[in-house]
GROMACS .gro file of N, CA and C in nm:
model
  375
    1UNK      N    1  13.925   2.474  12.379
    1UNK     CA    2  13.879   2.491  12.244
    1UNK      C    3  13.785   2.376  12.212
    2UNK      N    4  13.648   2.376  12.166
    2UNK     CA    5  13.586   2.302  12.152
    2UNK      C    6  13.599   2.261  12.006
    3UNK      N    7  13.537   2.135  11.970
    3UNK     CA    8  13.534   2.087  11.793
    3UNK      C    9  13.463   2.150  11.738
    4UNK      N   10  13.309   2.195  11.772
    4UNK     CA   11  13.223   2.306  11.710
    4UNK      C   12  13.347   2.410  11.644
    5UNK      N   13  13.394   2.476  11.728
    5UNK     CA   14  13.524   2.565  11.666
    5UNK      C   15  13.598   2.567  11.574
    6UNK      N   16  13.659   2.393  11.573
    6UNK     CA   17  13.746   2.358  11.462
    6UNK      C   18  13.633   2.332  11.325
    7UNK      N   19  13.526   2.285  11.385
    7UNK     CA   20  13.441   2.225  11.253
    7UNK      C   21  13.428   2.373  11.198
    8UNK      N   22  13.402   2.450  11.254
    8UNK     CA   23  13.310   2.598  11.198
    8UNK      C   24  13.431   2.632  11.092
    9UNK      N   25  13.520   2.593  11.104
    9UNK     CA   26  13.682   2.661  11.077
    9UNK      C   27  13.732   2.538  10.950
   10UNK      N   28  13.668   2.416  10.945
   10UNK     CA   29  13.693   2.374  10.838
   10UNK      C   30  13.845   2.279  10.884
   11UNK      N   31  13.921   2.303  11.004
   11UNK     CA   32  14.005   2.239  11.033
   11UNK      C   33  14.037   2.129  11.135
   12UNK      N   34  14.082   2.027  11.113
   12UNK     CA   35  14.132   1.914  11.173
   12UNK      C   36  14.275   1.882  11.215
   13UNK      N   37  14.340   1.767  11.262
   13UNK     CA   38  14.441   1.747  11.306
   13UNK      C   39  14.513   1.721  11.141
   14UNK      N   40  14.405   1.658  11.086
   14UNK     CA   41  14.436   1.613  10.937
   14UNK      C   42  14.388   1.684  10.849
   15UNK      N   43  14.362   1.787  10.821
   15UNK     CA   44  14.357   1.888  10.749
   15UNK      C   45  14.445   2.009  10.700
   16UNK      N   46  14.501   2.023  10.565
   16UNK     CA   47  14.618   2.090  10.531
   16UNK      C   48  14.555   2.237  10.537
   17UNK      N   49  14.609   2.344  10.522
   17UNK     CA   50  14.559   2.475  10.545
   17UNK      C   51  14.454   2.502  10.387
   18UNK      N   52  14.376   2.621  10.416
   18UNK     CA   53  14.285   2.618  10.312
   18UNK      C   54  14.356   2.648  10.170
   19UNK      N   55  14.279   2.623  10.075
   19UNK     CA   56  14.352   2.708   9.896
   19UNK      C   57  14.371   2.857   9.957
   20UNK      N   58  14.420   2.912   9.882
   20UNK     CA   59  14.397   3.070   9.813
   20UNK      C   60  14.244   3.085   9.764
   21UNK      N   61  14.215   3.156   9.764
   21UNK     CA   62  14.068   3.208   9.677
   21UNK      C   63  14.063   3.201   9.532
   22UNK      N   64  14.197   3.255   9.505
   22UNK     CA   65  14.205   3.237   9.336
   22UNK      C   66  14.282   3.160   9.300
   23UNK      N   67  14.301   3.044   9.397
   23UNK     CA   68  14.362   2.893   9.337
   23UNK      C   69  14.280   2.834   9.264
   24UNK      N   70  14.143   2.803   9.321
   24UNK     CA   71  14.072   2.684   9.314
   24UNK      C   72  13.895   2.743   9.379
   25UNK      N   73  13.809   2.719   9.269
   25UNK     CA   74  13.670   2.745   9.330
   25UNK      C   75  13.649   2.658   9.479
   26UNK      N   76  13.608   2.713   9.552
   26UNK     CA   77  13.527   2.663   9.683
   26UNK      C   78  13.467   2.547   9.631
   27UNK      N   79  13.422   2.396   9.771
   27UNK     CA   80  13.344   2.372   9.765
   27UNK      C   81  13.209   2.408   9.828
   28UNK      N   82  13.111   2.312   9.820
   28UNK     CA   83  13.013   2.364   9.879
   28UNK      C   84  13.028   2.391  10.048
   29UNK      N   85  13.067   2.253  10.088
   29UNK     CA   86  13.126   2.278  10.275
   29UNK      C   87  13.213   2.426  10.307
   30UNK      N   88  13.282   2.333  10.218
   30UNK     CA   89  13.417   2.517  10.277
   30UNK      C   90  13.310   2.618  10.228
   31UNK      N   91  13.237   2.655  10.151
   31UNK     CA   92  13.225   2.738  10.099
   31UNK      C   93  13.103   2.798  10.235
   32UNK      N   94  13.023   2.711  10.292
   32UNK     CA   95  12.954   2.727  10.438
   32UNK      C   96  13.008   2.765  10.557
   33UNK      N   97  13.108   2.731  10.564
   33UNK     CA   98  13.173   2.704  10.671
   33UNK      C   99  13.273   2.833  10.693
   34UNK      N  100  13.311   2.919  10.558
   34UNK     CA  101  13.403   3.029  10.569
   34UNK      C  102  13.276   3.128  10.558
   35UNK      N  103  13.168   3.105  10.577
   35UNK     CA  104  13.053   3.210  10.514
   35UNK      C  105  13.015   3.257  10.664
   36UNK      N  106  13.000   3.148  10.745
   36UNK     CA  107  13.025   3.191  10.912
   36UNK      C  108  13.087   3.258  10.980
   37UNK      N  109  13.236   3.247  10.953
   37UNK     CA  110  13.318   3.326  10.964
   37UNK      C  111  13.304   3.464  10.911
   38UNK      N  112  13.310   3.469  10.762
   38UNK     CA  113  13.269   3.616  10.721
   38UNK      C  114  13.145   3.709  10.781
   39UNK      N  115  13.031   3.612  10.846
   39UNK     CA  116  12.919   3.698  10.894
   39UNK      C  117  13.019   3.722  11.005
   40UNK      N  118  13.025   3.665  11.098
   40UNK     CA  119  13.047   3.697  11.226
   40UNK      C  120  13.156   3.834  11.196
   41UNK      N  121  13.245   3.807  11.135
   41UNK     CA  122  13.303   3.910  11.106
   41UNK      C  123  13.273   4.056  11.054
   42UNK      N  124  13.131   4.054  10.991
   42UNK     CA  125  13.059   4.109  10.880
   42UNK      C  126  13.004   4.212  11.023
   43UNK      N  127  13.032   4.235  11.104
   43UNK     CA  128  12.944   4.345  11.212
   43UNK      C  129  13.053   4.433  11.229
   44UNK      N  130  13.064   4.578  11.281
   44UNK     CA  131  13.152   4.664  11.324
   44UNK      C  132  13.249   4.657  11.445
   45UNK      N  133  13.104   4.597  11.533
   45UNK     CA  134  13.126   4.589  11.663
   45UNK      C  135  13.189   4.451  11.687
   46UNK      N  136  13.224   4.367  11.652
   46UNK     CA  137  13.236   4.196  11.632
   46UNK      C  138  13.396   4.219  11.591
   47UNK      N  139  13.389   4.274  11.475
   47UNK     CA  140  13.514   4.326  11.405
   47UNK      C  141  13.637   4.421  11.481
   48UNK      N  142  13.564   4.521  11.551
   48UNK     CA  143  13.656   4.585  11.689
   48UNK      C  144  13.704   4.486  11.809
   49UNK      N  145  13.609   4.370  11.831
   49UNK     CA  146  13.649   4.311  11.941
   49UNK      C  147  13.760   4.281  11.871
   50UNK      N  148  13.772   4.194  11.804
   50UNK     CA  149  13.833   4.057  11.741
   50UNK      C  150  13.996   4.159  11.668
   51UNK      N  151  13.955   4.312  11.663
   51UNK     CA  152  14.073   4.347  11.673
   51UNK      C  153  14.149   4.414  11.809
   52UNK      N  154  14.057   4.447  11.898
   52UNK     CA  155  14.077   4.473  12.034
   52UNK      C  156  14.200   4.346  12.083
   53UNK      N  157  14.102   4.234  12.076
   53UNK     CA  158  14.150   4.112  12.132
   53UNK      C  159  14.265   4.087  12.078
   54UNK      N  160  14.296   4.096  11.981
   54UNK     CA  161  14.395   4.037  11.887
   54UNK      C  162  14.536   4.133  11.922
   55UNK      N  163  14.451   4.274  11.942
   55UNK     CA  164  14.627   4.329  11.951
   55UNK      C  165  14.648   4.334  12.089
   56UNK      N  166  14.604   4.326  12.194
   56UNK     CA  167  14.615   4.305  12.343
   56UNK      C  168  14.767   4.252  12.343
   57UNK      N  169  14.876   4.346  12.461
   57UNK     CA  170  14.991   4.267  12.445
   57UNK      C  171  14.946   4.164  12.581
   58UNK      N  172  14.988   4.102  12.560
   58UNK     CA  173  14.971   3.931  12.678
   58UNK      C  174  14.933   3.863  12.599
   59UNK      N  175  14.807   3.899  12.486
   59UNK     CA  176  14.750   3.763  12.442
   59UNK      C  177  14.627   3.761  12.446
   60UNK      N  178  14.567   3.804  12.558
   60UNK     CA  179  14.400   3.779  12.619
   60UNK      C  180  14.389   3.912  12.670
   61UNK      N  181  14.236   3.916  12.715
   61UNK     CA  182  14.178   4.060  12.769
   61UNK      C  183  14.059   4.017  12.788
   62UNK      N  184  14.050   4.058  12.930
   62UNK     CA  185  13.933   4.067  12.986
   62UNK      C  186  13.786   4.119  12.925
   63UNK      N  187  13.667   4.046  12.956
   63UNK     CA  188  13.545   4.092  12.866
   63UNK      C  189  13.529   4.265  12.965
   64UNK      N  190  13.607   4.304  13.069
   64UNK     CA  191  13.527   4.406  13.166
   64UNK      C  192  13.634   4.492  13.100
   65UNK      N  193  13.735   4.520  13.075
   65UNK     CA  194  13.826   4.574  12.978
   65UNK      C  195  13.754   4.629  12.780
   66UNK      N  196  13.718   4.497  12.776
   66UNK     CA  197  13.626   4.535  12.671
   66UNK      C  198  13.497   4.675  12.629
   67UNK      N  199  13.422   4.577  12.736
   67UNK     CA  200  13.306   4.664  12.738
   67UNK      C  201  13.297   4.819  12.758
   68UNK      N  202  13.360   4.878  12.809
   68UNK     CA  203  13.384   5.036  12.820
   68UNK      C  204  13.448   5.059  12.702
   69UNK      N  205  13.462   5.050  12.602
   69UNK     CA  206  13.508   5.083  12.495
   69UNK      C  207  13.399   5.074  12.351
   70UNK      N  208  13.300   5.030  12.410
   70UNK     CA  209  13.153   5.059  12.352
   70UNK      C  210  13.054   5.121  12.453
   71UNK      N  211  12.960   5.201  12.332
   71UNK     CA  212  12.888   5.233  12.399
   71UNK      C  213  12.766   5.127  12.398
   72UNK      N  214  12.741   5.025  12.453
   72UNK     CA  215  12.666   4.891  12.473
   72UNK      C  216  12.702   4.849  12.549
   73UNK      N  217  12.567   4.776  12.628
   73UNK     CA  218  12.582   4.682  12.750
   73UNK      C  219  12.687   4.550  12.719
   74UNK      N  220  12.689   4.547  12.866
   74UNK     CA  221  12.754   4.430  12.888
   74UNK      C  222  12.721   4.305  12.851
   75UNK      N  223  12.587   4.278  12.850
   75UNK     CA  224  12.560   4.165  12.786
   75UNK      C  225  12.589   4.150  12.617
   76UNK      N  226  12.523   4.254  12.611
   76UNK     CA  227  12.530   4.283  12.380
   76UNK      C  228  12.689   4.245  12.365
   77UNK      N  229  12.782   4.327  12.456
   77UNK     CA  230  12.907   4.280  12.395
   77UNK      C  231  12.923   4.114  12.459
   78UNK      N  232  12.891   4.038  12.516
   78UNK     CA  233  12.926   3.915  12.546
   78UNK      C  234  12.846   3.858  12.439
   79UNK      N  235  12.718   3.870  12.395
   79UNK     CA  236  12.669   3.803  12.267
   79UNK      C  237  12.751   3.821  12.169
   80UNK      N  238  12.833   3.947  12.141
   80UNK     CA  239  12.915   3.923  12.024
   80UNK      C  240  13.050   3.857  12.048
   81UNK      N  241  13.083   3.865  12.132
   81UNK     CA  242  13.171   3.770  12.196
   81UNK      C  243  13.171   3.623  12.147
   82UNK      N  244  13.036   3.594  12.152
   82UNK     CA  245  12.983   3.459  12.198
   82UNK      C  246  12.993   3.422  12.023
   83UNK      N  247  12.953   3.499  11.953
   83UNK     CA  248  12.931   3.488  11.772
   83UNK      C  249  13.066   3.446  11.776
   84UNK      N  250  13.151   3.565  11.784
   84UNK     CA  251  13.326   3.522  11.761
   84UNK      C  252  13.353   3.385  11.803
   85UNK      N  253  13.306   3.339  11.896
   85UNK     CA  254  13.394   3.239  11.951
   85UNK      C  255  13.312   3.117  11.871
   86UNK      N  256  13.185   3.099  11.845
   86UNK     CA  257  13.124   3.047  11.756
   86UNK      C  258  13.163   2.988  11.601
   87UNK      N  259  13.234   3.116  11.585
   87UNK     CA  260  13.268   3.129  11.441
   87UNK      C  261  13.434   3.052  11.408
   88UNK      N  262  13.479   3.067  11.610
   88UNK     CA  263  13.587   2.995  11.572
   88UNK      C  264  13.730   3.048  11.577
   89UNK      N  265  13.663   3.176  11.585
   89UNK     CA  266  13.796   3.315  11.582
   89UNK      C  267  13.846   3.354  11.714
   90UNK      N  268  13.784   3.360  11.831
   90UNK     CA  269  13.856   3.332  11.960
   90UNK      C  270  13.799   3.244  12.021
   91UNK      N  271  13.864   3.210  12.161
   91UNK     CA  272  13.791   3.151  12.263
   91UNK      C  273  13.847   3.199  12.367
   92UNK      N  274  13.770   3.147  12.486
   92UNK     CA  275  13.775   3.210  12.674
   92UNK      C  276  13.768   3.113  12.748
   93UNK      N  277  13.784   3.174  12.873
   93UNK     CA  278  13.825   3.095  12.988
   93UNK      C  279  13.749   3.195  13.088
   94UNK      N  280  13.695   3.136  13.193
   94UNK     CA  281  13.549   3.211  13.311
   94UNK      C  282  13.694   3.232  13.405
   95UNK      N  283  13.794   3.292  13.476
   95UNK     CA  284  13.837   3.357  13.637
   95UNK      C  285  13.774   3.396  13.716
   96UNK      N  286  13.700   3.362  13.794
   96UNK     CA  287  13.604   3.376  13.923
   96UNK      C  288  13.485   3.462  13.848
   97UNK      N  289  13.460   3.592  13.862
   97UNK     CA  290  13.359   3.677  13.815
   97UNK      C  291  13.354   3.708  13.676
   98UNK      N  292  13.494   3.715  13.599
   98UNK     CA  293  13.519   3.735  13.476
   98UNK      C  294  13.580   3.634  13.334
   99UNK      N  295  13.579   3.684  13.221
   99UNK     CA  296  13.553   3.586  13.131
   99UNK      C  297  13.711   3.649  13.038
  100UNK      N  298  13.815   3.544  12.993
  100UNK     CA  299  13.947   3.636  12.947
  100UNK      C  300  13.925   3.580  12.794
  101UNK      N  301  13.944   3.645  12.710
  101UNK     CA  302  13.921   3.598  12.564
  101UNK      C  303  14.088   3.586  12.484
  102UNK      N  304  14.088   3.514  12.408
  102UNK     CA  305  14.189   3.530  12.325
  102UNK      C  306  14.192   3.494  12.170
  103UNK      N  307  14.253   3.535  12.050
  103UNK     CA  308  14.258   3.487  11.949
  103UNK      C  309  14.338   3.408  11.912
  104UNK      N  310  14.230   3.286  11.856
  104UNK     CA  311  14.283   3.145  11.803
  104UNK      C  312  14.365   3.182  11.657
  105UNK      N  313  14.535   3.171  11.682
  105UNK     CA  314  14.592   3.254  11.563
  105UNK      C  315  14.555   3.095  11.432
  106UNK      N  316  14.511   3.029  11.436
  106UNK     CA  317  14.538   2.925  11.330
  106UNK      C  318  14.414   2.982  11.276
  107UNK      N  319  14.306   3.060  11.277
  107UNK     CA  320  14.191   3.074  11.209
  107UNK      C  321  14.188   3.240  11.153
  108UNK      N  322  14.282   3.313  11.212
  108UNK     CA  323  14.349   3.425  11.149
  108UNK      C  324  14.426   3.369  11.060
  109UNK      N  325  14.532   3.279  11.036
  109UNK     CA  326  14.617   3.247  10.968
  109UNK      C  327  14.548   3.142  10.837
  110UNK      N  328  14.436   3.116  10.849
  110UNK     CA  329  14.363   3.020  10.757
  110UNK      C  330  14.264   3.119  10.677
  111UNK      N  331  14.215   3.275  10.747
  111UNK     CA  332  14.174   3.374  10.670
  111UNK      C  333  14.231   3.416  10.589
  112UNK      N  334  14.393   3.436  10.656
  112UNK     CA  335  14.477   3.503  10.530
  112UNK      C  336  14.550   3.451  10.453
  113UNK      N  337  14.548   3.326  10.473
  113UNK     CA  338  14.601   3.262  10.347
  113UNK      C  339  14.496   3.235  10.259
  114UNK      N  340  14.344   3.191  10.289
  114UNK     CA  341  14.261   3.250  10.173
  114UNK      C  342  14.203   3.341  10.103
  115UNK      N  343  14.238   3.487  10.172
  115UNK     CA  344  14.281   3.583  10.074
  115UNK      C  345  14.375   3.582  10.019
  116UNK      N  346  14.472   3.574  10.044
  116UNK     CA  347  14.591   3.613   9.979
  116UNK      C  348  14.607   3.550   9.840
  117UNK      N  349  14.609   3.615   9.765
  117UNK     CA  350  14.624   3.603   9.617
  117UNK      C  351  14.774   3.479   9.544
  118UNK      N  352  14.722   3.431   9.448
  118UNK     CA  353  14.870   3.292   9.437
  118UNK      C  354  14.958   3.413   9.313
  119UNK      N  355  15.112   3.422   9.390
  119UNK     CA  356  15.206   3.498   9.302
  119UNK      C  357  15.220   3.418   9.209
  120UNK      N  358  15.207   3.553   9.058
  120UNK     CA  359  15.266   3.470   8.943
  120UNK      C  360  15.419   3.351   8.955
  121UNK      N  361  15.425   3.320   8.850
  121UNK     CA  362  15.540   3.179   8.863
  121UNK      C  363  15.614   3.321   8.828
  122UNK      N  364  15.771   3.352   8.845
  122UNK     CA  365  15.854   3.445   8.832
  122UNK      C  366  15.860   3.593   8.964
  123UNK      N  367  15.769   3.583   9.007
  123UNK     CA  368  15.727   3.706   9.079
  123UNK      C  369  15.731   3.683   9.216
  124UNK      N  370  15.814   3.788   9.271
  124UNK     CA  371  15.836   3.754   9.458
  124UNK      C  372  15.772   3.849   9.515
  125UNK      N  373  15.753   3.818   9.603
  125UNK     CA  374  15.662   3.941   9.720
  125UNK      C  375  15.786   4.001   9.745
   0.00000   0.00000   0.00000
């Protein structure tokens, strides 16, 4: 996992998890930095990997596993690959000819806790 990753993601060793959305206005950084994330996310095809990848039982999945499940080359899907991992939302590892991806759950888990809405004081999920 590189720091580009963590920076894109807004997180550190010393960094507490993000607000809610309707805690507290963004600043300007976070407010850059989750805007990356949302593009990368913001494609169809980007958005299938990243759920491809994510529900894989093991964990990881091969980019040659991937690719037959679009109709696009092999390269187009490794560029979007390459956005995701950019953005911070997975990363990979090269096995001789092939490339295994997986999702970084702390940047799923830092999405949805800034959606997720703050429960009234009295009110339980």
């Amino acid at each position: 996992m590189s720091n580009q990753e963590l920076t894109v993601l807004g997180q550190d060793s010393d960094a507490a998890c993000c607000q809610a959305l309707a805690a507290a206005p963004l600043g300007e950084e976070e407010a850059a930095d989750l805007a990356k994330v949302f593009k990368a996310l913001g494609d169809p095809v980007r958005l299938r990997l990243l759920s491809m990848i994510a529900s894989r039982d093991g964990g990881e999945v091969c980019v040659c596993e991937l690719t037959p499940a679009f109709d696009l080359s092999q390269p187009t899907i490794s560029h979007h690959l390459k956005l995701l991992r950019q953005a911070g939302l997975v990363d990979c590892e090269r096995r001789g000819t092939w490339v295994y991806y997986w999702v970084l759950p702390a940047a799923l888990d830092r999405l949805g806790s800034f959606l997720r809405l703050p429960q009234p004081q009295g009110v339980t999920a």
